[in-house]
mmCIF file of N, CA and C in Angstrom:
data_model
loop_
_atom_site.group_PDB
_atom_site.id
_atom_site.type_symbol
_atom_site.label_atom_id
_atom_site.label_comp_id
_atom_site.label_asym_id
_atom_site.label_seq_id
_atom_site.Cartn_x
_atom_site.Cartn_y
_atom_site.Cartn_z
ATOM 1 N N UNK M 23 77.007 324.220 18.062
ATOM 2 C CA UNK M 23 75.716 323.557 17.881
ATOM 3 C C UNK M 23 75.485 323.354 16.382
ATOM 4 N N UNK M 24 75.475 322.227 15.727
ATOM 5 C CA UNK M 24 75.396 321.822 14.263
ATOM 6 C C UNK M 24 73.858 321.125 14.477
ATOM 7 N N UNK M 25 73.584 321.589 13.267
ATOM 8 C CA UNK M 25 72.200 321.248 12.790
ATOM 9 C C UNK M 25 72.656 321.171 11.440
ATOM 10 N N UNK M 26 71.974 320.078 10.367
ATOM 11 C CA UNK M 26 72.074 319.947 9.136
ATOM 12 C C UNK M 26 71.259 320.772 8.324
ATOM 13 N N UNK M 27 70.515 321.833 9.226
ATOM 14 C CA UNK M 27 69.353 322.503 8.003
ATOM 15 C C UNK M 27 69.484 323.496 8.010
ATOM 16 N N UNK M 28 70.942 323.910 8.628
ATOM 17 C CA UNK M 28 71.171 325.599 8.508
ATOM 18 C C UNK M 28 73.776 325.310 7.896
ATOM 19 N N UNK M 29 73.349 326.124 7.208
ATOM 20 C CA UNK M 29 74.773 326.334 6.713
ATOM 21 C C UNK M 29 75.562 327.618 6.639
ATOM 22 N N UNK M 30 76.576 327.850 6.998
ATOM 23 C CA UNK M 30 77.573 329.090 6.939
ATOM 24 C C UNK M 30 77.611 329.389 5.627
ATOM 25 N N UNK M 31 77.487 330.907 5.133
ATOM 26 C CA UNK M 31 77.956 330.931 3.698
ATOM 27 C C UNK M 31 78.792 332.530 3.584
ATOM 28 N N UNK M 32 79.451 332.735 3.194
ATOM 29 C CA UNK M 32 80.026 334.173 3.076
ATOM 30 C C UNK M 32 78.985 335.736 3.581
ATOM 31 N N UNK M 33 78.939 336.725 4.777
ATOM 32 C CA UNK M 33 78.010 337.215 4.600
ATOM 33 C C UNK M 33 76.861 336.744 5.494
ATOM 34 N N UNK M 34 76.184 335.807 6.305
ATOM 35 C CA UNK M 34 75.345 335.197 6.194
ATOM 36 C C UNK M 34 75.056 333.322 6.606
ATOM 37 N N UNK M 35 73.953 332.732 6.642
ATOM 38 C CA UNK M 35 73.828 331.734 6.543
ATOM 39 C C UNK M 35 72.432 331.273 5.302
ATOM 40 N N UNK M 36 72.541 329.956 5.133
ATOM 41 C CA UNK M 36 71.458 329.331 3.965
ATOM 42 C C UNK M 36 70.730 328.698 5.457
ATOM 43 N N UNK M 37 69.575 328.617 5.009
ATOM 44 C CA UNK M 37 68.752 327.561 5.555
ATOM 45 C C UNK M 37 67.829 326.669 5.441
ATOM 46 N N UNK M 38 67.402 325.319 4.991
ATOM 47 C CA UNK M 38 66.776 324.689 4.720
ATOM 48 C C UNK M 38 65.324 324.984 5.377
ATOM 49 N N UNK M 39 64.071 324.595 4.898
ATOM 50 C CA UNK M 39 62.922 325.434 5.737
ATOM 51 C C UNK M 39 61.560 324.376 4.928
ATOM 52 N N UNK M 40 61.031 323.417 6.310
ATOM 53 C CA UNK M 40 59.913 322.752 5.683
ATOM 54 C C UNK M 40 58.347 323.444 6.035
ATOM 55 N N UNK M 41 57.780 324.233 5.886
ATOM 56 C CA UNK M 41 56.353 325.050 5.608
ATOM 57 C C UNK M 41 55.487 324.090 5.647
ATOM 58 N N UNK M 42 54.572 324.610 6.834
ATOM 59 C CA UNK M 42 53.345 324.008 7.324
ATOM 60 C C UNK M 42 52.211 325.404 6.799
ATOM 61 N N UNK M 43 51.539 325.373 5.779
ATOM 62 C CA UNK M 43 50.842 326.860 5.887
ATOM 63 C C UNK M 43 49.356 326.596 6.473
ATOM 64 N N UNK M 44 48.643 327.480 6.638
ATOM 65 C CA UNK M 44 47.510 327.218 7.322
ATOM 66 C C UNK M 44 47.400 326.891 8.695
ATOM 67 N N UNK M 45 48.238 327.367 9.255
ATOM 68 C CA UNK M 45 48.547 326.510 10.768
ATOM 69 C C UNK M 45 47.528 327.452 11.749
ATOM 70 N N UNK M 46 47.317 327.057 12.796
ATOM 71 C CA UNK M 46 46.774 328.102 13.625
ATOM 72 C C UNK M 46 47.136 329.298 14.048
ATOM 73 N N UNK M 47 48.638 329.506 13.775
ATOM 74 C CA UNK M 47 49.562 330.183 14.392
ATOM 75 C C UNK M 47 50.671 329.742 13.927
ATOM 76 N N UNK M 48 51.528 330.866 13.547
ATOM 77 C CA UNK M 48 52.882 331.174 12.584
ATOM 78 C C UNK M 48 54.297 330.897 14.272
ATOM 79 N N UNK M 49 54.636 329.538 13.591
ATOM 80 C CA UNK M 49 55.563 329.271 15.150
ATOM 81 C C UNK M 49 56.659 327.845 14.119
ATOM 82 N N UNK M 50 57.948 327.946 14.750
ATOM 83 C CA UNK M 50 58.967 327.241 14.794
ATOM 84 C C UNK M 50 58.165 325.727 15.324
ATOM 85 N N UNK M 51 58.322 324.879 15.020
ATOM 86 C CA UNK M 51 57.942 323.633 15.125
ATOM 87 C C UNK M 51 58.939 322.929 15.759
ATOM 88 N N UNK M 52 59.782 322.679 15.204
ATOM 89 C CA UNK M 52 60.977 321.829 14.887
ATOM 90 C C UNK M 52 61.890 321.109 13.707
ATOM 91 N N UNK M 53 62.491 320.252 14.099
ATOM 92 C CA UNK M 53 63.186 319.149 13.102
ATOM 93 C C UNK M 53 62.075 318.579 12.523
ATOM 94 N N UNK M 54 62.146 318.409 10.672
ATOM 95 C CA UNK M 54 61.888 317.015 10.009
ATOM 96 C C UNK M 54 62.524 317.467 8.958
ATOM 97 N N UNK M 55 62.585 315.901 8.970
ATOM 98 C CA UNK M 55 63.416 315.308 7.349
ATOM 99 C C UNK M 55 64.855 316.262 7.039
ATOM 100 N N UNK M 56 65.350 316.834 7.885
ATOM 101 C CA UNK M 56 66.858 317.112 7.799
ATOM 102 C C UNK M 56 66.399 318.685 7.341
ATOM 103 N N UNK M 57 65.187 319.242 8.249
ATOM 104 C CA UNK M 57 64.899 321.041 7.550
ATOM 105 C C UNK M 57 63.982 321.170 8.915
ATOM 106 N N UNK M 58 64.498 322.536 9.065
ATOM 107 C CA UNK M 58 63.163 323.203 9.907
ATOM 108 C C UNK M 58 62.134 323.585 9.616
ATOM 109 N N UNK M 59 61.043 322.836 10.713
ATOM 110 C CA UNK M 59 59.692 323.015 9.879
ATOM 111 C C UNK M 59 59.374 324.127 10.843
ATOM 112 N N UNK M 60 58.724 324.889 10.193
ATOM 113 C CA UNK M 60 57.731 326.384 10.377
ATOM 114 C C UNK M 60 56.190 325.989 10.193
ATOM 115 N N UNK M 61 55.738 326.177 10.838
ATOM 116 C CA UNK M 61 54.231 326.276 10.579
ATOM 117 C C UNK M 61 54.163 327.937 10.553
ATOM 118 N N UNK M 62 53.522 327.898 9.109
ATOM 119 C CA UNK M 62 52.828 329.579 8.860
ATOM 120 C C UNK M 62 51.045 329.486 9.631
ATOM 121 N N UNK M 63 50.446 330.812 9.863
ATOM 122 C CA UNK M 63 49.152 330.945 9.827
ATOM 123 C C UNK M 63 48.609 331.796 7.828
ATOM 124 N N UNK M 64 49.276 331.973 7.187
ATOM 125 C CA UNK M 64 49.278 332.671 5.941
ATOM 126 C C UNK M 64 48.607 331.242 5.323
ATOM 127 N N UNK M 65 47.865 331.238 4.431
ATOM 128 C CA UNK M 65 47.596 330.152 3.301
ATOM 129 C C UNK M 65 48.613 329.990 1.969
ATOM 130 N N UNK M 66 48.794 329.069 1.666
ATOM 131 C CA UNK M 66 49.335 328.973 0.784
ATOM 132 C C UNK M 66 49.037 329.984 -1.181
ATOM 133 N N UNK M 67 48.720 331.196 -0.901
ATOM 134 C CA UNK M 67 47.863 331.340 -2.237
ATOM 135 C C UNK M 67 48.822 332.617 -2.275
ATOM 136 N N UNK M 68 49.133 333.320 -3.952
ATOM 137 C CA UNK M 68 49.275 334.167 -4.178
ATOM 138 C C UNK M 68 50.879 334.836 -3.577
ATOM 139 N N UNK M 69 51.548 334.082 -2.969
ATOM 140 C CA UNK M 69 52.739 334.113 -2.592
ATOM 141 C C UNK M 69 52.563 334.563 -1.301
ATOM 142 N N UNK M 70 51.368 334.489 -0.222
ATOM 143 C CA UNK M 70 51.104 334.988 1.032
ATOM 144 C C UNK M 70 51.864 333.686 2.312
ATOM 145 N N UNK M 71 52.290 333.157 1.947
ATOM 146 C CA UNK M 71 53.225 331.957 2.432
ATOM 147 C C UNK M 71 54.409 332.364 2.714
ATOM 148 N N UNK M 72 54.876 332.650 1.759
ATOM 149 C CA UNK M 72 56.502 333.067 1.605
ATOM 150 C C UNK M 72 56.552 333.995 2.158
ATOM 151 N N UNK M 73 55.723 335.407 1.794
ATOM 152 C CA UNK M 73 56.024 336.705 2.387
ATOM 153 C C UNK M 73 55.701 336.958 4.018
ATOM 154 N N UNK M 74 54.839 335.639 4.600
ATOM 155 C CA UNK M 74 54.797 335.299 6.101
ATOM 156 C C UNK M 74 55.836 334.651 6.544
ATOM 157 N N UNK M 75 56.713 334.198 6.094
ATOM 158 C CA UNK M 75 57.850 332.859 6.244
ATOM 159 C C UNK M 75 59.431 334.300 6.042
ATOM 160 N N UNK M 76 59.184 335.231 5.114
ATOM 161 C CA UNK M 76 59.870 335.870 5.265
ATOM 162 C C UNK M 76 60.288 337.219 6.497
ATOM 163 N N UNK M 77 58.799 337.760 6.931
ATOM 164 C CA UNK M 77 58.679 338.644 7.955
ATOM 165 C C UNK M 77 58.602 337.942 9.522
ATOM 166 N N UNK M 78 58.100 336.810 9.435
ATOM 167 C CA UNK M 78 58.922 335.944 10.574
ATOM 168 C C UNK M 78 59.916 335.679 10.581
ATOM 169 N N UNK M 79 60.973 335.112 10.019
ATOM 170 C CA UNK M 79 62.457 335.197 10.364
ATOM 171 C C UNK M 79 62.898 336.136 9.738
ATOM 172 N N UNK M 80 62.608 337.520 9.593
ATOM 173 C CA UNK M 80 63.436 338.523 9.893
ATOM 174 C C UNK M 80 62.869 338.632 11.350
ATOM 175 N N UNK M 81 61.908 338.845 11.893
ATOM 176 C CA UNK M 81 61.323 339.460 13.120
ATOM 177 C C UNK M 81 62.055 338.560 14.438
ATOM 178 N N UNK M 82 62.149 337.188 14.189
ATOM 179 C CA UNK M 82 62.364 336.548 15.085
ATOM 180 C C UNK M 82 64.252 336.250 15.277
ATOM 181 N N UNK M 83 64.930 336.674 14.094
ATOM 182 C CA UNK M 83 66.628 336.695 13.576
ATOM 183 C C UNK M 83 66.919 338.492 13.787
ATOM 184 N N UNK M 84 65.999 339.027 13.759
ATOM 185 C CA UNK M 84 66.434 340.016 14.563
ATOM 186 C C UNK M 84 67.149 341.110 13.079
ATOM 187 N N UNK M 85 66.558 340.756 11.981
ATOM 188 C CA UNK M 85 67.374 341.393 10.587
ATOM 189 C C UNK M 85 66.189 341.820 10.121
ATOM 190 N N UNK M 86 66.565 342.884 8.969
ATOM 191 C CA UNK M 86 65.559 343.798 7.867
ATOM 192 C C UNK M 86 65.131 342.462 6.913
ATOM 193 N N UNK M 87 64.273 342.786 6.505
ATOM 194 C CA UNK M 87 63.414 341.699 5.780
ATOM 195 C C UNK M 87 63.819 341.470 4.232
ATOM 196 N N UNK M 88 64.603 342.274 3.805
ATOM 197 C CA UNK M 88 65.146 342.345 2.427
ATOM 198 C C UNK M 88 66.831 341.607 2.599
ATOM 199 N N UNK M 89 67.204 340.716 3.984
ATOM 200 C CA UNK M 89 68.209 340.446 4.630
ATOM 201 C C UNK M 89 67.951 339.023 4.689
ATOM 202 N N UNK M 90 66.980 338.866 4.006
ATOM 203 C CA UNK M 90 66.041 337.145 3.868
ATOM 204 C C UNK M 90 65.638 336.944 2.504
ATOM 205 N N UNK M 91 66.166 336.305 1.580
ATOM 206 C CA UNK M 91 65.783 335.959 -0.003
ATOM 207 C C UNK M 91 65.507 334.525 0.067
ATOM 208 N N UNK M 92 64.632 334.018 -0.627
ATOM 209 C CA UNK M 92 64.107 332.783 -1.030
ATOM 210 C C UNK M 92 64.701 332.450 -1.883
ATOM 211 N N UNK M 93 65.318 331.551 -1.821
ATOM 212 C CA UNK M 93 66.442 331.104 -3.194
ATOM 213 C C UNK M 93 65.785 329.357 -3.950
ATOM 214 N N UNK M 94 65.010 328.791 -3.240
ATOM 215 C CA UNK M 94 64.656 327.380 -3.587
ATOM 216 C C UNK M 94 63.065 327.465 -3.126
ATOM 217 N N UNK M 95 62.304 327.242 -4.411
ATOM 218 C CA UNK M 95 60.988 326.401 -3.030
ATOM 219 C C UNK M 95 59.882 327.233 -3.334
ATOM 220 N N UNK M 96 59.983 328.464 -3.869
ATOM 221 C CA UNK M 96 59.085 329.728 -4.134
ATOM 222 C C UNK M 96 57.238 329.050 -4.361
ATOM 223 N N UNK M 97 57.276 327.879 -4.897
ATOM 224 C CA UNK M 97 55.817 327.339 -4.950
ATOM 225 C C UNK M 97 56.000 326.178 -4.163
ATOM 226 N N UNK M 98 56.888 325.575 -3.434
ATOM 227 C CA UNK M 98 57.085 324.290 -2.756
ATOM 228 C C UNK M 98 56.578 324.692 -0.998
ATOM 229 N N UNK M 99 56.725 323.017 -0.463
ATOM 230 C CA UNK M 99 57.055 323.463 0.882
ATOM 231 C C UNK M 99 58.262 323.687 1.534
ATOM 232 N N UNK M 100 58.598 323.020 0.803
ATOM 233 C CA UNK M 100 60.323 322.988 1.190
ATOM 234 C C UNK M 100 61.338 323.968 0.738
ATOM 235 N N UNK M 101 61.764 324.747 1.240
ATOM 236 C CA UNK M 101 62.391 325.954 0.363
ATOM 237 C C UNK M 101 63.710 326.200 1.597
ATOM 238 N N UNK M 102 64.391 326.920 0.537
ATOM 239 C CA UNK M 102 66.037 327.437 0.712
ATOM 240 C C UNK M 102 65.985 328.647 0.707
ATOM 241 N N UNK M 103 66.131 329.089 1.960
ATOM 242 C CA UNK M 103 66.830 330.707 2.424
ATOM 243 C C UNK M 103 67.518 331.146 2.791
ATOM 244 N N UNK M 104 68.158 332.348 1.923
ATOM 245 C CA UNK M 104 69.733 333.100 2.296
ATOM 246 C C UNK M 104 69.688 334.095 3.148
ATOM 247 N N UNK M 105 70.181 333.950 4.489
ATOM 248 C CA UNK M 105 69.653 335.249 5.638
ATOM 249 C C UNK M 105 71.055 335.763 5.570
ATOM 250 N N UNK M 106 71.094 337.056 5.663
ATOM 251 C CA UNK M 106 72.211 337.960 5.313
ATOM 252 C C UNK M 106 72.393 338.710 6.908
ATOM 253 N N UNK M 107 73.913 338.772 7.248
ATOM 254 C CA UNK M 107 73.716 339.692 8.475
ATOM 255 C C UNK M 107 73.438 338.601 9.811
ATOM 256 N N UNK M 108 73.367 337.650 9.928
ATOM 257 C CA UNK M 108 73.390 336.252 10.836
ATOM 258 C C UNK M 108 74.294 335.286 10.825
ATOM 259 N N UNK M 109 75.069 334.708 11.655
ATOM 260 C CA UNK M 109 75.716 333.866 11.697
ATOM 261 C C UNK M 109 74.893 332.394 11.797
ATOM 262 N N UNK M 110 75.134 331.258 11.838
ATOM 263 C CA UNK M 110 74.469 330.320 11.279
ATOM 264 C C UNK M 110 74.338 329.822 12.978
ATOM 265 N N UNK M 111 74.851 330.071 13.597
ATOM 266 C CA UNK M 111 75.251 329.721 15.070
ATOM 267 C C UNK M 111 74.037 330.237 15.690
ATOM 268 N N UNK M 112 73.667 331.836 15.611
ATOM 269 C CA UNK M 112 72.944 332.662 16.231
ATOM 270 C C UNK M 112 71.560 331.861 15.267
ATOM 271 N N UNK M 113 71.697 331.967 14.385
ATOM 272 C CA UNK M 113 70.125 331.057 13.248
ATOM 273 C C UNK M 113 69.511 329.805 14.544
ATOM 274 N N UNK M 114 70.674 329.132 14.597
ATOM 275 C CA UNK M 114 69.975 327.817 15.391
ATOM 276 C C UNK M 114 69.793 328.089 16.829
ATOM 277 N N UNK M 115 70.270 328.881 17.479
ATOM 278 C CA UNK M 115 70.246 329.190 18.864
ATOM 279 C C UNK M 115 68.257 330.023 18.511
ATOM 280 N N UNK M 116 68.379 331.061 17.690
ATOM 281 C CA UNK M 116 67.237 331.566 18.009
ATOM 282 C C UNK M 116 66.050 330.616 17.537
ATOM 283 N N UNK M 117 66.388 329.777 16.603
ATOM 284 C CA UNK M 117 65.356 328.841 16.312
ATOM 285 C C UNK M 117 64.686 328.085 16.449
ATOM 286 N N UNK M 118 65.758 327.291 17.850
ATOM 287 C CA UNK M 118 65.477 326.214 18.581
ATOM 288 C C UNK M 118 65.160 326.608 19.778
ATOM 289 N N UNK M 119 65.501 328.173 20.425
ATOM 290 C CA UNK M 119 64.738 328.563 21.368
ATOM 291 C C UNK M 119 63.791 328.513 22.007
ATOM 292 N N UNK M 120 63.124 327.694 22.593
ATOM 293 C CA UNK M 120 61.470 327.328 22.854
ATOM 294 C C UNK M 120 61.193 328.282 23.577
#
């Protein structure tokens, strides 16, 4: 199963990640623009975005939360994450899981 917004990397997979914050509820959306969009319930302020975007996909990938680094995006919506301990296979199976 190939998806363009998740990649194999040594260790791990990267994943492309488009952030909806403010949402009603912190949930997998779907596909846009070649990234998975997340809707957070966290607001965008004070780095409470990221650190919701991070304890959801550890919780939902099934990994320790220090097993998820933000590598792109830290004030954006669009951001790049290195999940450690996941295969990129198991990333999209649990992601696209409805």
């Amino acid at each position: 199963m190939a998806a363009e917004w998740v990649k194999a990397v040594p260790g791990g997979c990267e994943l492309l990640v488009l952030v909806q914050p403010r949402a009603s509820r912190t949930k997998v959306v779907g596909e846009h623009d070649g990234r998975v969009k997340i809707a957070l319930a966290a607001p965008p302020v004070d780095g409470e975005a990221n650190a919701a975007l991070i304890e959801f996909l550890a919780e939902l990938l099934g990994i320790r939360k220090a097993q998820v680094e933000l590598l792109d995006g830290q004030t954006g919506r669009r951001k790049r994450l290195r999940l450690g301990g996941v295969s990129a296979e198991v990333a999209v199976a649990r992601l696209t899981a409805g």
